mmCIF file of C-alpha atoms in Angstrom:
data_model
loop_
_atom_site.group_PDB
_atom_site.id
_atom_site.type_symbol
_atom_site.label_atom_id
_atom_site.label_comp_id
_atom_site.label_asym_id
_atom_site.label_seq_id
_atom_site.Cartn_x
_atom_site.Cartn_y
_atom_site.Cartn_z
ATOM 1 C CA UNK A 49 15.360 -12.743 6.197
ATOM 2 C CA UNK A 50 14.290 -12.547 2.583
ATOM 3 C CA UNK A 51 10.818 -12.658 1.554
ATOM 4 C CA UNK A 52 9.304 -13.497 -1.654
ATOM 5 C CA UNK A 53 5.883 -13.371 -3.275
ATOM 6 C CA UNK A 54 3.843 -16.059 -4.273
ATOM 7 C CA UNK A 55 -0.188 -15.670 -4.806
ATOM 8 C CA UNK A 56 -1.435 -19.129 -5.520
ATOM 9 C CA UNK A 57 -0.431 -21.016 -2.023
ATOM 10 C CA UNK A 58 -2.369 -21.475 1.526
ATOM 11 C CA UNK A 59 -2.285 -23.643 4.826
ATOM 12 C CA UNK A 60 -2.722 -26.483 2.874
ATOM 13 C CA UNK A 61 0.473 -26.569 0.867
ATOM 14 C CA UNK A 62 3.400 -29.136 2.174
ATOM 15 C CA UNK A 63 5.999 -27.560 -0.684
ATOM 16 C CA UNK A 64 5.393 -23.950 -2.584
ATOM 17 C CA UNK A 65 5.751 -23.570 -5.842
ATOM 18 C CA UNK A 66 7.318 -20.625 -6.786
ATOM 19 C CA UNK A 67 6.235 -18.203 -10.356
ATOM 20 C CA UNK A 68 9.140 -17.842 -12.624
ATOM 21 C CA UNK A 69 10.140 -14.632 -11.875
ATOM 22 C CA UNK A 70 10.149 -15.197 -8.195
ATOM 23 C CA UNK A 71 12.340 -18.676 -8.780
ATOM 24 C CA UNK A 72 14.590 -16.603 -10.488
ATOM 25 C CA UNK A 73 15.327 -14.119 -7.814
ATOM 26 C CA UNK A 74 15.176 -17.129 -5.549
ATOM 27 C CA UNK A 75 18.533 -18.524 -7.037
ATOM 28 C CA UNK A 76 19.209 -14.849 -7.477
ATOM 29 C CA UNK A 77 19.331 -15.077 -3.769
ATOM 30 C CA UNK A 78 22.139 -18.170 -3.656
ATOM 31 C CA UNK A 79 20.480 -19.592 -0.675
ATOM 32 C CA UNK A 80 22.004 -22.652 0.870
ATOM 33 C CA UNK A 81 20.264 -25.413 1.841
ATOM 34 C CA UNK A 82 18.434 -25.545 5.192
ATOM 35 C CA UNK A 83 18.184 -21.596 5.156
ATOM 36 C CA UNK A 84 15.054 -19.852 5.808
ATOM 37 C CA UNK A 85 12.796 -17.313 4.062
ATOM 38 C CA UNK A 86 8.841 -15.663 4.324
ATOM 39 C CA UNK A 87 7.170 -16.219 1.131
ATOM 40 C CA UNK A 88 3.763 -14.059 0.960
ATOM 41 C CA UNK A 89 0.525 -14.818 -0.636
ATOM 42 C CA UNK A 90 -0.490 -11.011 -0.467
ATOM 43 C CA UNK A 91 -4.289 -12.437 0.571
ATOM 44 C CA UNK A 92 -3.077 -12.555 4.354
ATOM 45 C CA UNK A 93 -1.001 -15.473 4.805
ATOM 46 C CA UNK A 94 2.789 -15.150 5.152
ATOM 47 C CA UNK A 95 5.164 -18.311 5.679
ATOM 48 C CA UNK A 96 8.340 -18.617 7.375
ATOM 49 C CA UNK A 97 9.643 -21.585 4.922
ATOM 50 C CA UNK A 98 12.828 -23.362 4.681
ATOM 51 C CA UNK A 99 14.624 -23.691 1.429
ATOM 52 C CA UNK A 100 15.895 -27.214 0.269
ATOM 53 C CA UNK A 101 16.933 -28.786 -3.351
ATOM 54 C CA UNK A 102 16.294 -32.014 -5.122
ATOM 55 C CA UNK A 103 18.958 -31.917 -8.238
ATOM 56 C CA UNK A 104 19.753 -28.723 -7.797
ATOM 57 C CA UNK A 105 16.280 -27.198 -7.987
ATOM 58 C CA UNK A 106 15.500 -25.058 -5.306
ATOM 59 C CA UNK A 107 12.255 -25.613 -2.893
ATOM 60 C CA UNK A 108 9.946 -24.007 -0.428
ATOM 61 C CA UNK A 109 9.222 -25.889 2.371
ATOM 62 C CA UNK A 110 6.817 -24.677 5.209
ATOM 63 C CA UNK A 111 7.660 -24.548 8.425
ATOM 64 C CA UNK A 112 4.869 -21.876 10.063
ATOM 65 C CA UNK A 113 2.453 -20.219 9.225
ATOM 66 C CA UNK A 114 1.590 -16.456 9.819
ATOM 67 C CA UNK A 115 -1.802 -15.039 9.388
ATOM 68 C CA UNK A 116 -2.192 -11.328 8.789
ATOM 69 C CA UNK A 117 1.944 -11.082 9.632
ATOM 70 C CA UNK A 118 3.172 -7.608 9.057
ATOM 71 C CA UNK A 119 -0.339 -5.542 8.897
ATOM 72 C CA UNK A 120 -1.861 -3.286 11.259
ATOM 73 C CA UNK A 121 -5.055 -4.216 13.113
ATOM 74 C CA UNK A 122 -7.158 -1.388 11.476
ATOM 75 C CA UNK A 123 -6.635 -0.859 7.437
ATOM 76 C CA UNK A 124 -5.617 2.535 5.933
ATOM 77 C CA UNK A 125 -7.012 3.960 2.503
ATOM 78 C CA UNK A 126 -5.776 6.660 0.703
ATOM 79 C CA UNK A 127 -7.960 8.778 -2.023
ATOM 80 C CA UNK A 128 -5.148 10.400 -4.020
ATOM 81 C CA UNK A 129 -5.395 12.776 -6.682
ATOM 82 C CA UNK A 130 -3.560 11.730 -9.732
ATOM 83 C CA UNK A 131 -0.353 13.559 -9.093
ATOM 84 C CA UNK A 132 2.184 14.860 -11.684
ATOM 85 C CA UNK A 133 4.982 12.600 -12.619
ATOM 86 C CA UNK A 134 4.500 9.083 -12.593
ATOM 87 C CA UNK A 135 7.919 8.094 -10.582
ATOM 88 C CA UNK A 136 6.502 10.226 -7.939
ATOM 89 C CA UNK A 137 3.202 7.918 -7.816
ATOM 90 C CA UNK A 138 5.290 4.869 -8.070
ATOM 91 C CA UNK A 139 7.218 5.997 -5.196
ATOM 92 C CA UNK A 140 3.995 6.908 -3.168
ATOM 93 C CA UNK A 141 2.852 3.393 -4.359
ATOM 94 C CA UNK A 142 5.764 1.721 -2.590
ATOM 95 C CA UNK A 143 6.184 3.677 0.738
ATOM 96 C CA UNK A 144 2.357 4.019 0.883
ATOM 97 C CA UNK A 145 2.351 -0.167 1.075
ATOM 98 C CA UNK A 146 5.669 -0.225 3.394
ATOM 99 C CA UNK A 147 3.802 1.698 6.235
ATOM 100 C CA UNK A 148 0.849 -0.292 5.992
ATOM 101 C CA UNK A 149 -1.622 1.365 3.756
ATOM 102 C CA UNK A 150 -4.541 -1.782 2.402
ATOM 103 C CA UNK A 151 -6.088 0.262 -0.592
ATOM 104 C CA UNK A 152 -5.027 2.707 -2.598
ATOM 105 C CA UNK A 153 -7.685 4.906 -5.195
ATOM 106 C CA UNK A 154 -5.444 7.395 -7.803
ATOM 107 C CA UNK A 155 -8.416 9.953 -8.688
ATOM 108 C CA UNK A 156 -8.412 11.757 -11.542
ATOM 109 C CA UNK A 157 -9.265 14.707 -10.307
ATOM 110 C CA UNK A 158 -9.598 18.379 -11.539
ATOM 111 C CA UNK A 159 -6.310 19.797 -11.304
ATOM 112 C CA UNK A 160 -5.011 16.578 -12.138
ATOM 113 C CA UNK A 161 -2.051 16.449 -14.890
ATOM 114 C CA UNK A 162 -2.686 13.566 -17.743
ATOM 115 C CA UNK A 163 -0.820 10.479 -18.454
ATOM 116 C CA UNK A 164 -1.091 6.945 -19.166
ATOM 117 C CA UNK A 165 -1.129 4.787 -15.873
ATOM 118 C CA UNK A 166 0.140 1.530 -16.457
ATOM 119 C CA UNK A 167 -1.267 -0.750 -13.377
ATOM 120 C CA UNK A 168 0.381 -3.719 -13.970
ATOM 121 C CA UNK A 169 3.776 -1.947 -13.385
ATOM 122 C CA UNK A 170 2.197 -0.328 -10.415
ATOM 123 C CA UNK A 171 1.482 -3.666 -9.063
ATOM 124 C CA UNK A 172 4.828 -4.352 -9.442
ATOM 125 C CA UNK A 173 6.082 -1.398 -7.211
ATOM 126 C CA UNK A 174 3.634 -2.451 -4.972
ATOM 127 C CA UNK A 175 4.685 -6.112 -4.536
ATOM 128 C CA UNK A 176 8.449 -5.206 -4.140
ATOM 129 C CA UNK A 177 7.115 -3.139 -1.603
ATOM 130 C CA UNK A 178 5.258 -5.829 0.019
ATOM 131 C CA UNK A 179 8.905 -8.218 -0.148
ATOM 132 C CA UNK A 180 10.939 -5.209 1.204
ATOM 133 C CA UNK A 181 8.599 -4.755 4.474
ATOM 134 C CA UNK A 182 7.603 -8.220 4.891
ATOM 135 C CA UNK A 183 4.053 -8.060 4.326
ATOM 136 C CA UNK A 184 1.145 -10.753 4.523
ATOM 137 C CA UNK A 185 -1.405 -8.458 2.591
ATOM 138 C CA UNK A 186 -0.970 -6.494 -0.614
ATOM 139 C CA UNK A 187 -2.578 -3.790 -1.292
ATOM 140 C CA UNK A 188 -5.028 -3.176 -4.035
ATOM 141 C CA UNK A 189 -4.404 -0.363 -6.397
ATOM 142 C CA UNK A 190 -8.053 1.427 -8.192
ATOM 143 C CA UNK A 191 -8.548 4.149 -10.769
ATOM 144 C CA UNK A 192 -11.154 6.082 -10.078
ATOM 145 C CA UNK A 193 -12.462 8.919 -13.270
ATOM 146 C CA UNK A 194 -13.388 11.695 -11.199
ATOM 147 C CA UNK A 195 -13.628 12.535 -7.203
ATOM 148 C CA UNK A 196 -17.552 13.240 -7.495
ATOM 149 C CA UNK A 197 -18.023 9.395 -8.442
ATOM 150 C CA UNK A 198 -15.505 7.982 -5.652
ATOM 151 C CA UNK A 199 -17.465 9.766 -3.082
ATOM 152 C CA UNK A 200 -20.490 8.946 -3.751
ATOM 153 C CA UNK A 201 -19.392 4.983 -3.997
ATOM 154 C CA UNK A 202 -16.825 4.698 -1.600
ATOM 155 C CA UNK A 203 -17.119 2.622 1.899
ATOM 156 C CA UNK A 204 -18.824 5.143 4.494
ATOM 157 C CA UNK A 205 -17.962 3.003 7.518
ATOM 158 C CA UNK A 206 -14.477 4.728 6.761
ATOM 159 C CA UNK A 207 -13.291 7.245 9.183
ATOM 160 C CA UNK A 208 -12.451 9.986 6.566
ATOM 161 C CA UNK A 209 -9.570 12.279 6.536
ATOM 162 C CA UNK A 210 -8.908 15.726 4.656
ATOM 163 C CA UNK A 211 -5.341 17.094 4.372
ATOM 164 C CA UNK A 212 -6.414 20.805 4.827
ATOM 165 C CA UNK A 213 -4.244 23.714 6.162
ATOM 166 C CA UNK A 214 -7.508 25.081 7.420
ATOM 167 C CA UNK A 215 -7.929 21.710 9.507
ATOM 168 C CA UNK A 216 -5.805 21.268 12.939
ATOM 169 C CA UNK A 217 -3.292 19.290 14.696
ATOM 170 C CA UNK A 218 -3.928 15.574 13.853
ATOM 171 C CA UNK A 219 -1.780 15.200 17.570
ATOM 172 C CA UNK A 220 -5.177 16.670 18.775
ATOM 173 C CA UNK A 221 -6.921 13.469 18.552
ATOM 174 C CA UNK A 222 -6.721 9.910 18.042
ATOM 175 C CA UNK A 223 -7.889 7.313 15.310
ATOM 176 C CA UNK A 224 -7.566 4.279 15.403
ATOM 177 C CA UNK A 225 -9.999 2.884 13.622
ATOM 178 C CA UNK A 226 -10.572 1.569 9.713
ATOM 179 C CA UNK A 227 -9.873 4.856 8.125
ATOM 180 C CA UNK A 228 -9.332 6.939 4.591
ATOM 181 C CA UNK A 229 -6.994 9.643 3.726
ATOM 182 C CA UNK A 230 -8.191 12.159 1.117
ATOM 183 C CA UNK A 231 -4.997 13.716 -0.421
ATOM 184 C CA UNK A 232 -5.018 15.862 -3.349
ATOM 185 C CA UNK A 233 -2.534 16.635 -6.265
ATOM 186 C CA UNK A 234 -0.132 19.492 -6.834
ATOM 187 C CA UNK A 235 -2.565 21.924 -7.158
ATOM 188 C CA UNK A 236 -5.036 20.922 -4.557
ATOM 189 C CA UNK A 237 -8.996 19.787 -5.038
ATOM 190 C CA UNK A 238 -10.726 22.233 -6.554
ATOM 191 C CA UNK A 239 -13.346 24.537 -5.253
ATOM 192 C CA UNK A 240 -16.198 22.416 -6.553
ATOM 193 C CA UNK A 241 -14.292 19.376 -4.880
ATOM 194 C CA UNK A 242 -13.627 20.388 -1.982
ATOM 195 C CA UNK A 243 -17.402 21.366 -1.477
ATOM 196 C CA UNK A 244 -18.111 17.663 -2.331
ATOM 197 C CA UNK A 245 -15.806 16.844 0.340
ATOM 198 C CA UNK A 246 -16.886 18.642 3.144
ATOM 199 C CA UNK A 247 -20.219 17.117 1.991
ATOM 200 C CA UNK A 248 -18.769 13.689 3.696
ATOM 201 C CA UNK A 249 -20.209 13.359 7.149
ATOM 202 C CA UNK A 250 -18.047 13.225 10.003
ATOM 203 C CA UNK A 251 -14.789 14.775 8.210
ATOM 204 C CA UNK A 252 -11.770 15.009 10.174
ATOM 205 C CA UNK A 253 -9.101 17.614 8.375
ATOM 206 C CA UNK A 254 -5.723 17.520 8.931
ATOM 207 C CA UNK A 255 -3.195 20.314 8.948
ATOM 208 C CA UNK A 256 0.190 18.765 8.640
ATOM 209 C CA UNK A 257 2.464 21.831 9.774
ATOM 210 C CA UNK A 258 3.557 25.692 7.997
ATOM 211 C CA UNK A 259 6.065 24.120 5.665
ATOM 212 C CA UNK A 260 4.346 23.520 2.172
ATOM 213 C CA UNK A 261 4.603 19.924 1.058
ATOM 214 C CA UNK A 262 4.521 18.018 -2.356
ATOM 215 C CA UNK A 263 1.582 15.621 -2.884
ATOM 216 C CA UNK A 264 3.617 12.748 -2.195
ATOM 217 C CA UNK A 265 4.881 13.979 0.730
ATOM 218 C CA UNK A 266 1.969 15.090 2.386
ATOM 219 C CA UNK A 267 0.281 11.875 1.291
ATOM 220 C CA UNK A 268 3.588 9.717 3.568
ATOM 221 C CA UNK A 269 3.335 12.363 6.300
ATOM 222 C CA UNK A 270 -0.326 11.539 6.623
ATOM 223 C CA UNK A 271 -0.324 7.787 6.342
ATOM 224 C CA UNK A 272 2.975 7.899 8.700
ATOM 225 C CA UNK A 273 0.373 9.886 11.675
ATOM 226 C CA UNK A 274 -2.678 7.695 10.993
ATOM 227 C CA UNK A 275 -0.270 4.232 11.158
ATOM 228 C CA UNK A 276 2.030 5.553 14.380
ATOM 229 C CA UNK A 277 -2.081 6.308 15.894
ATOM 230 C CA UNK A 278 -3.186 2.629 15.099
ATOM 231 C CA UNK A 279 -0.141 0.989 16.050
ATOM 232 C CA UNK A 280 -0.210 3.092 19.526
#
């Protein structure tokens, strides 16, 4: 079933009405009438609707709705350095939000390589993400200047998580609780950053195997473990 996007409806809505750019992919679509299709809110609130016309204009009918459809029952956050090429983050962005992940924070951090992040087209990757895996929630995506900052602001109820080849088997233990997955760029966290890390109380660190991965990579390999432990 297809699912589209649509921010500005809840429980109390008899007919949706689609955004522009999601009507056009609608008819896109070339639904009949009487098919069905999820439309999600991305604020927890997915609907398994019905699609009918008056004159040829398409529309959303309700038929059930599903709260929190699609998410896991404890959220995921990745801490990312800013990595190197942006179609690398935009592909992080979109796998990161198929497999569950609720907030994501780009850092830039030390060894961090420069360019103009455009998060409006992030977004974007992130809500076609949302469509593809039939998600109820989408993700928030955050800048954050420098790793020293983050830490000191972030949410400490947050089971955090270093990817470390010092650290050891995450198959060792089990978390399934509201966690956050510290990941850093090409070049790694820094000296000075890493200190500031293993500042964090109760610090789990990862080691994710002998083969040496990209950022992106290790950043899906990591969210992949933590959503497989939650969803145990």
């Amino acid at each position: 079933m297809e699912c589209l996007y649509c921010p500005d409806f809840n429980q109390n809505n008899s007919i949706i009405k689609l955004p522009e750019d999601e009507l056009k992919h609608l008819k896109v679509l070339r639904l009949k009438e009487g098919e069905d299709i999820f439309v999600s809110n991305g604020k927890g609130l997915i609907t398994h609707s019905r699609v009918e016309f008056n004159n040829r204009e398409p529309l959303i009918v309700p038929i059930e709705y599903l709260p929190n459809y699609g998410e896991l029952t404890h959220s995921i956050t990745i801490a990312i350095c800013q990595i190197q090429y942006r179609e690398k983050l935009e592909f992080l962005i979109e796998k990161a939000v198929e497999l569950g992940v609720t907030e994501i924070i780009i850092i830039h951090c030390d060894y961090s390589q420069k360019f103009n992040i455009q998060q409006e087209r992030l977004k974007n990757k992130a809500i076609a993400a949302l469509k593809q895996s039939h998600r109820s929630v989408l993700p928030s995506i955050k800048l954050e200047k420098s790793l020293s900052s983050f830490i000191l602001n972030y949410n400490k109820a947050l089971i955090p998580i270093l990817l470390d080849e010092k650290g050891k088997n995450p198959l060792e233990e089990m978390i399934k609780q509201d966690s956050i997955l510290f990941v850093g760029c090409e070049g790694g966290f820094s000296a000075k950053e890493l200190e500031a890390i293993g500042k964090i109380e109760h610090l789990h660190r990862w080691n994710l195997g002998t083969r040496r991965l990209r950022a992106e990579t290790a950043a899906i390999k990591g969210i992949s473990i933590l959503s497989a432990m939650i969803e145990k």
